[in-house]
Tab-separated table of C-alpha atoms in Angstrom:
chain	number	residue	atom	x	y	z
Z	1	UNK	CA	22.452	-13.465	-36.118
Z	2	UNK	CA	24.611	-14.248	-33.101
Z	3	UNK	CA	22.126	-16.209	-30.710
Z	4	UNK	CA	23.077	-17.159	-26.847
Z	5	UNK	CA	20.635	-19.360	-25.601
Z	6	UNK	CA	20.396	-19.353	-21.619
Z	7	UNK	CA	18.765	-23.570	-20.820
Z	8	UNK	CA	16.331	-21.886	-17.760
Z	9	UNK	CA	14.128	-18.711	-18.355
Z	10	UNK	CA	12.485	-19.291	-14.727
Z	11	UNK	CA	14.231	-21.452	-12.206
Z	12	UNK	CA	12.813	-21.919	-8.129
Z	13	UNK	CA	15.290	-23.511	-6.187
Z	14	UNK	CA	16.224	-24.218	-2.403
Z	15	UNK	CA	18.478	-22.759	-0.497
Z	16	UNK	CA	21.372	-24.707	0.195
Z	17	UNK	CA	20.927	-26.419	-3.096
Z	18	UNK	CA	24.004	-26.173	-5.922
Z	19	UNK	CA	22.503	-24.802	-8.973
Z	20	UNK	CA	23.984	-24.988	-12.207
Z	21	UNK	CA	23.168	-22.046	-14.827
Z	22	UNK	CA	23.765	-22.744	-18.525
Z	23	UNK	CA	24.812	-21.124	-21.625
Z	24	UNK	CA	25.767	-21.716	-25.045
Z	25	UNK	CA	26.663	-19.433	-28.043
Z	26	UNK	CA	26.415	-20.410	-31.554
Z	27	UNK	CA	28.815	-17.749	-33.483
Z	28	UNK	CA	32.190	-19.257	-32.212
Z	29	UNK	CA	32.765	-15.906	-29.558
Z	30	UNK	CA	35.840	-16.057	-27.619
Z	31	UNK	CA	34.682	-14.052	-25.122
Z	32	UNK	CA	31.752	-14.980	-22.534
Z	33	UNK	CA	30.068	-13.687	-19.381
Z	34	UNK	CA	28.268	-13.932	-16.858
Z	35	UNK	CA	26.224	-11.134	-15.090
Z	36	UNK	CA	23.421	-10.458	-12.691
Z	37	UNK	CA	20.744	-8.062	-13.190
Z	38	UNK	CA	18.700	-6.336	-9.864
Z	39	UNK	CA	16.675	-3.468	-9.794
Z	40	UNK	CA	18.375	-0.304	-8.513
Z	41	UNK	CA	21.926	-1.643	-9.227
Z	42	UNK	CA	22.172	-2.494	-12.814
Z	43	UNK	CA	24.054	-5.277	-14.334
Z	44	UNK	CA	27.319	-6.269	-12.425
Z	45	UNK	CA	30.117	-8.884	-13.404
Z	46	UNK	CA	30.233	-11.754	-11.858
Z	47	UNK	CA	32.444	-13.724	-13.659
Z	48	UNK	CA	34.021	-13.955	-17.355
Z	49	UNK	CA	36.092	-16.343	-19.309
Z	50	UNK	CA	38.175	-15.006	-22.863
Z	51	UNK	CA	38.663	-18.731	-23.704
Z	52	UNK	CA	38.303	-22.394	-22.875
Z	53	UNK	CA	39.419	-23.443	-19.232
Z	54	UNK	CA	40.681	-19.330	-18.578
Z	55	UNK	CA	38.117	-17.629	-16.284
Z	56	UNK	CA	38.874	-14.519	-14.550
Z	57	UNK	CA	36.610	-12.811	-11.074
Z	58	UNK	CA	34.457	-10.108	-12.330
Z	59	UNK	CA	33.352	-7.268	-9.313
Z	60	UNK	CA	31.183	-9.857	-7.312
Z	61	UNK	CA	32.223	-13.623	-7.621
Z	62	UNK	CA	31.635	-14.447	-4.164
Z	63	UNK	CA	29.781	-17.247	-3.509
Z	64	UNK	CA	29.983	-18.298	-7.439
Z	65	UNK	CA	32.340	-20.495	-9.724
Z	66	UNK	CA	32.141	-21.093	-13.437
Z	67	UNK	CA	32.961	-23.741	-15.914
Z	68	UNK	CA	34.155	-23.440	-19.291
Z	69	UNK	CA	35.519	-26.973	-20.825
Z	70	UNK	CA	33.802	-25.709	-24.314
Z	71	UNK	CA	34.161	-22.743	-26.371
Z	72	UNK	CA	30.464	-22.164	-27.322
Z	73	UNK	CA	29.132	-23.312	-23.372
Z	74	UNK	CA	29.615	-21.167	-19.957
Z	75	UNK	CA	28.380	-22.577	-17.013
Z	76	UNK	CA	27.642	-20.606	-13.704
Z	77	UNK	CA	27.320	-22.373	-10.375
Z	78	UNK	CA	26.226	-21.615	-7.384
Z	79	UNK	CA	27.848	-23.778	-4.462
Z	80	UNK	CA	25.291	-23.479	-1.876
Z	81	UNK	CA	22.568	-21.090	-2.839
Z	82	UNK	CA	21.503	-18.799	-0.881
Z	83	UNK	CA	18.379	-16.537	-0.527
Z	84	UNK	CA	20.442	-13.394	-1.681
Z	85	UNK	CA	21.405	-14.843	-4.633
Z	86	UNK	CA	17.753	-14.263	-6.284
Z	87	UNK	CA	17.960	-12.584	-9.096
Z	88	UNK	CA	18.010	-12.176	-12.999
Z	89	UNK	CA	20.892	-13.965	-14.459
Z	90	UNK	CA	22.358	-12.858	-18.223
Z	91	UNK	CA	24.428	-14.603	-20.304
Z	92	UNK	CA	26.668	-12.707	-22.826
Z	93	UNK	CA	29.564	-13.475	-25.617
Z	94	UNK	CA	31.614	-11.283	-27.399
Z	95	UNK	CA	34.249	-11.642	-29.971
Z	96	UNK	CA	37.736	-11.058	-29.057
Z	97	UNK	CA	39.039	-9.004	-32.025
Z	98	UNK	CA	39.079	-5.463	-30.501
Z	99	UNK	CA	37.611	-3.751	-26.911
Z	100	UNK	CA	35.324	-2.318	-29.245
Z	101	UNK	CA	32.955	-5.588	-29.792
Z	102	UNK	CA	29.212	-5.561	-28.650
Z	103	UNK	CA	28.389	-8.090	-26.106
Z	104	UNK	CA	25.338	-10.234	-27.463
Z	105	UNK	CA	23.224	-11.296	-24.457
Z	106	UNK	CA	20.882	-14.300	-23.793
Z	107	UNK	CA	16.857	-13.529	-22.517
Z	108	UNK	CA	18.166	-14.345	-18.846
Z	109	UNK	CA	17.332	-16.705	-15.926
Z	110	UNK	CA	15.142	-15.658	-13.043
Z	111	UNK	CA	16.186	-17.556	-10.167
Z	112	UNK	CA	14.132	-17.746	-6.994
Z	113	UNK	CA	16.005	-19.527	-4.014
Z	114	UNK	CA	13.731	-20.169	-0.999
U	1	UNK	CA	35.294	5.772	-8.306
U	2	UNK	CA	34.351	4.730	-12.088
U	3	UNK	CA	30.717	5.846	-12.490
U	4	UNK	CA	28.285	5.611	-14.972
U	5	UNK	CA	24.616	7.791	-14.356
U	6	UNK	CA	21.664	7.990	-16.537
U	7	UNK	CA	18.650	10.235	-16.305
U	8	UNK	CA	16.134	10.518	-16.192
U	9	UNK	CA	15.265	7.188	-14.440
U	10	UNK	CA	12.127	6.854	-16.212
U	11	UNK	CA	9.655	8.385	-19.060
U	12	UNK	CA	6.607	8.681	-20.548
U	13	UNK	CA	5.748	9.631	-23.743
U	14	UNK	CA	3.568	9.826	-26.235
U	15	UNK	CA	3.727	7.984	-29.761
U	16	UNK	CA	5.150	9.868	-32.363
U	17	UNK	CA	6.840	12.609	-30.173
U	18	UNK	CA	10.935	12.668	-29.753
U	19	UNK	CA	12.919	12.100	-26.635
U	20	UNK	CA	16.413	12.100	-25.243
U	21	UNK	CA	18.295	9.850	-22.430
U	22	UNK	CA	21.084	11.179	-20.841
U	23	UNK	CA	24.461	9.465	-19.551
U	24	UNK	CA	26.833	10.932	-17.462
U	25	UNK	CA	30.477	8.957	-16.858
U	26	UNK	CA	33.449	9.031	-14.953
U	27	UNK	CA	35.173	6.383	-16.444
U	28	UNK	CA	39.316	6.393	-17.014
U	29	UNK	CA	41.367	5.244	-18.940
U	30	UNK	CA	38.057	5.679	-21.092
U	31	UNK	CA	37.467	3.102	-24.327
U	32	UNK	CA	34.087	3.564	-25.581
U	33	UNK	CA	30.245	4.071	-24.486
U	34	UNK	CA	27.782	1.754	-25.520
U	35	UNK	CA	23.942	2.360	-25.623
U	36	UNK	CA	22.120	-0.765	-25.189
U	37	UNK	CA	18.255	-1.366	-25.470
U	38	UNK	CA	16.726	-4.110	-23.058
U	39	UNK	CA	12.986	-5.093	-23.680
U	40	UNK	CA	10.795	-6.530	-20.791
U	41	UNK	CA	12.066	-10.200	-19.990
U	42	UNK	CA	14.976	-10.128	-22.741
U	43	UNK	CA	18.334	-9.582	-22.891
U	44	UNK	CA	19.960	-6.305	-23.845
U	45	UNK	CA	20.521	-5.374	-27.538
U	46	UNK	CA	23.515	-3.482	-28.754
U	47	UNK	CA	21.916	-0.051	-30.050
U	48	UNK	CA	25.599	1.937	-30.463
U	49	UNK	CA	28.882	1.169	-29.738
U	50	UNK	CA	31.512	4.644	-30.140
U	51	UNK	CA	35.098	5.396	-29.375
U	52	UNK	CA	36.683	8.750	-27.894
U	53	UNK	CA	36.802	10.121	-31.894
U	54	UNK	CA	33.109	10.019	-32.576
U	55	UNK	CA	30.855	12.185	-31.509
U	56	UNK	CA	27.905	11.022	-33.128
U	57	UNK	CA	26.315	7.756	-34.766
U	58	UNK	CA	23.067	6.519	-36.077
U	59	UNK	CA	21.168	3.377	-35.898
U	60	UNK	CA	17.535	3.832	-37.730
U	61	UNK	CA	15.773	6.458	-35.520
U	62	UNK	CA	17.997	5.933	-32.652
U	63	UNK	CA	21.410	8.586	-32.626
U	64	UNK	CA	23.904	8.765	-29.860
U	65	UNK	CA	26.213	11.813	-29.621
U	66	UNK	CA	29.019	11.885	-27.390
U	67	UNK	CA	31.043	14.432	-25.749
U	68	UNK	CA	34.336	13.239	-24.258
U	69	UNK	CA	35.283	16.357	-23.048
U	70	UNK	CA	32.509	16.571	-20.614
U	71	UNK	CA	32.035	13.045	-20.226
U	72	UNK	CA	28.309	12.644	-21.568
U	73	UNK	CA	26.324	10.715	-23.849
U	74	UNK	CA	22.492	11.269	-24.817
U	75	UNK	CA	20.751	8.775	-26.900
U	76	UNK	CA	18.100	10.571	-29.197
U	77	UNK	CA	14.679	8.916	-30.270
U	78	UNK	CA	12.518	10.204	-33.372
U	79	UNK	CA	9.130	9.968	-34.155
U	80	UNK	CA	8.460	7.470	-31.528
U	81	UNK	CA	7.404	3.493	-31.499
U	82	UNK	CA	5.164	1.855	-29.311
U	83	UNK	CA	8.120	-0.807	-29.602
U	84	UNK	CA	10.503	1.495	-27.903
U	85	UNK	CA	9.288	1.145	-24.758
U	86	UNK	CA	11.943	-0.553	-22.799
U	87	UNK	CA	14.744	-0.193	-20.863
U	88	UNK	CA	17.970	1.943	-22.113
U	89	UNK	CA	21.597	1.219	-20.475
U	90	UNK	CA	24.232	3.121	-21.094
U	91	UNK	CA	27.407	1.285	-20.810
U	92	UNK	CA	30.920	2.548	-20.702
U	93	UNK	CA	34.172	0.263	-21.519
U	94	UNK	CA	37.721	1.486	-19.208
U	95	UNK	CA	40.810	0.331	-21.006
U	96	UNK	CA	42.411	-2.173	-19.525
U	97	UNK	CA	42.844	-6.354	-19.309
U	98	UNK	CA	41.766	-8.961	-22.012
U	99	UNK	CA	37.756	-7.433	-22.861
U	100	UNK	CA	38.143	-4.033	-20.951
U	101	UNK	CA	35.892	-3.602	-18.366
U	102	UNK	CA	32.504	-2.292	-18.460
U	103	UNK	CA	30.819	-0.281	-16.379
U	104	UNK	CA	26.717	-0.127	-16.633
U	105	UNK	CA	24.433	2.776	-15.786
U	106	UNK	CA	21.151	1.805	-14.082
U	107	UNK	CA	19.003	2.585	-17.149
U	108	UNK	CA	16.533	4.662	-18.304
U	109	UNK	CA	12.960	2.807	-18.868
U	110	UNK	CA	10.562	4.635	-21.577
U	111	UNK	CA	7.201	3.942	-21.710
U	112	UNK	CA	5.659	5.075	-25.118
U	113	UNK	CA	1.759	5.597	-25.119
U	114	UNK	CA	-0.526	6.012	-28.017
């Protein structure tokens, strides 16, 4: 079974603080993500990356960057975090043989910024 | 605007009895729709994944028809589970770039009771 492992389930941080999200995949995917999760709006895009060093914006990327100098690990940072920036964070990895591959998703962060 | 709109937003039922989520898109160039399952505090889990030629596929008690003409999707539980109480997202891919893009619904959350 493909397993993405997210290192935080519950982080509290400060604002103003730079906060480092990881993630790591285990089944080789080319493809990984990185999403957040609020009530009322769904899951939306922040950023993705279809292979080492290559990231491309998802819909909201502002205020975000990501890393990528491994295959199985996706980092997502947050510069300067702010109080909007609460929320539940998911991880995901897909293959990259077809449009038609399920995205397998980690168990999430919950960040808090005070 | 690409759109993706499930309903109803939430439901109760009772164990053993059959329900049906509905998903309503406005998605072009239009890839596939994707019916994902998200338990409290986990990630989402790929139910169904299908393309504009099928209109119907099965995973254990869970069936998702689609209708491409009219743009909608319903996901179709039997006989059921305590366990399937959780959150349902319907997810549709647009053609385009590397992965596609995917656009989420806000989700349906069932509550099963005994």
């Amino acid at each position: 079974d493909v397993k993405v492992t997210q290192s935080s389930r519950y982080l509290v941080k400060r604002t103003g603080e730079k906060v480092f999200l990881e993630c790591v995949q285990d089944m080789d995917h080319e493809n990984m993500f990185w999403y957040r999760q609020d009530p009322g709006l769904g899951l939306r895009l922040i950023y993705f990356s279809y292979d080492v060093k290559m990231k491309e914006k998802g819909d909201i990327p502002e205020g975000y960057s990501v890393s990528r100098e491994k295959k199985e690990r996706f980092s997502l940072i947050l510069e300067s975090a702010s109080t909007n920036q609460t929320s539940m964070y998911l991880c995901a990895s897909s293959w990259a043989g077809g449009r038609n591959q399920p995205q397998h998703f980690g168990d999430g962060t919950r960040l808090s910024i005070l | 605007k690409n759109q993706v709109e499930q309903s109803p937003q939430s439901l109760i039922i009772l164990e053993g009895k059959n329900c049906t989520l509905q998903c309503n898109y406005t998605v072009s160039p239009f890839s596939n729709l994707r019916w994902y399952k998200q338990d409290t505090g986990r990630g989402p889990v790929s139910l169904t994944i299908m393309t504009f030629s099928e209109n119907t596929k099965s995973n254990g008690r869970y069936t998702a028809t689609l209708d491409a003409d009219t743009k909608q999707s319903s996901l179709h539980i039997t006989a059921s589970q305590l366990s399937d109480s959780a959150s349902y997202i319907c997810v549709v891919s647009a053609q385009g770039g590397n992965t596609g893009k995917l656009i989420f619904g806000q989700g349906t959350t069932l509550q099963v009771k005994p």
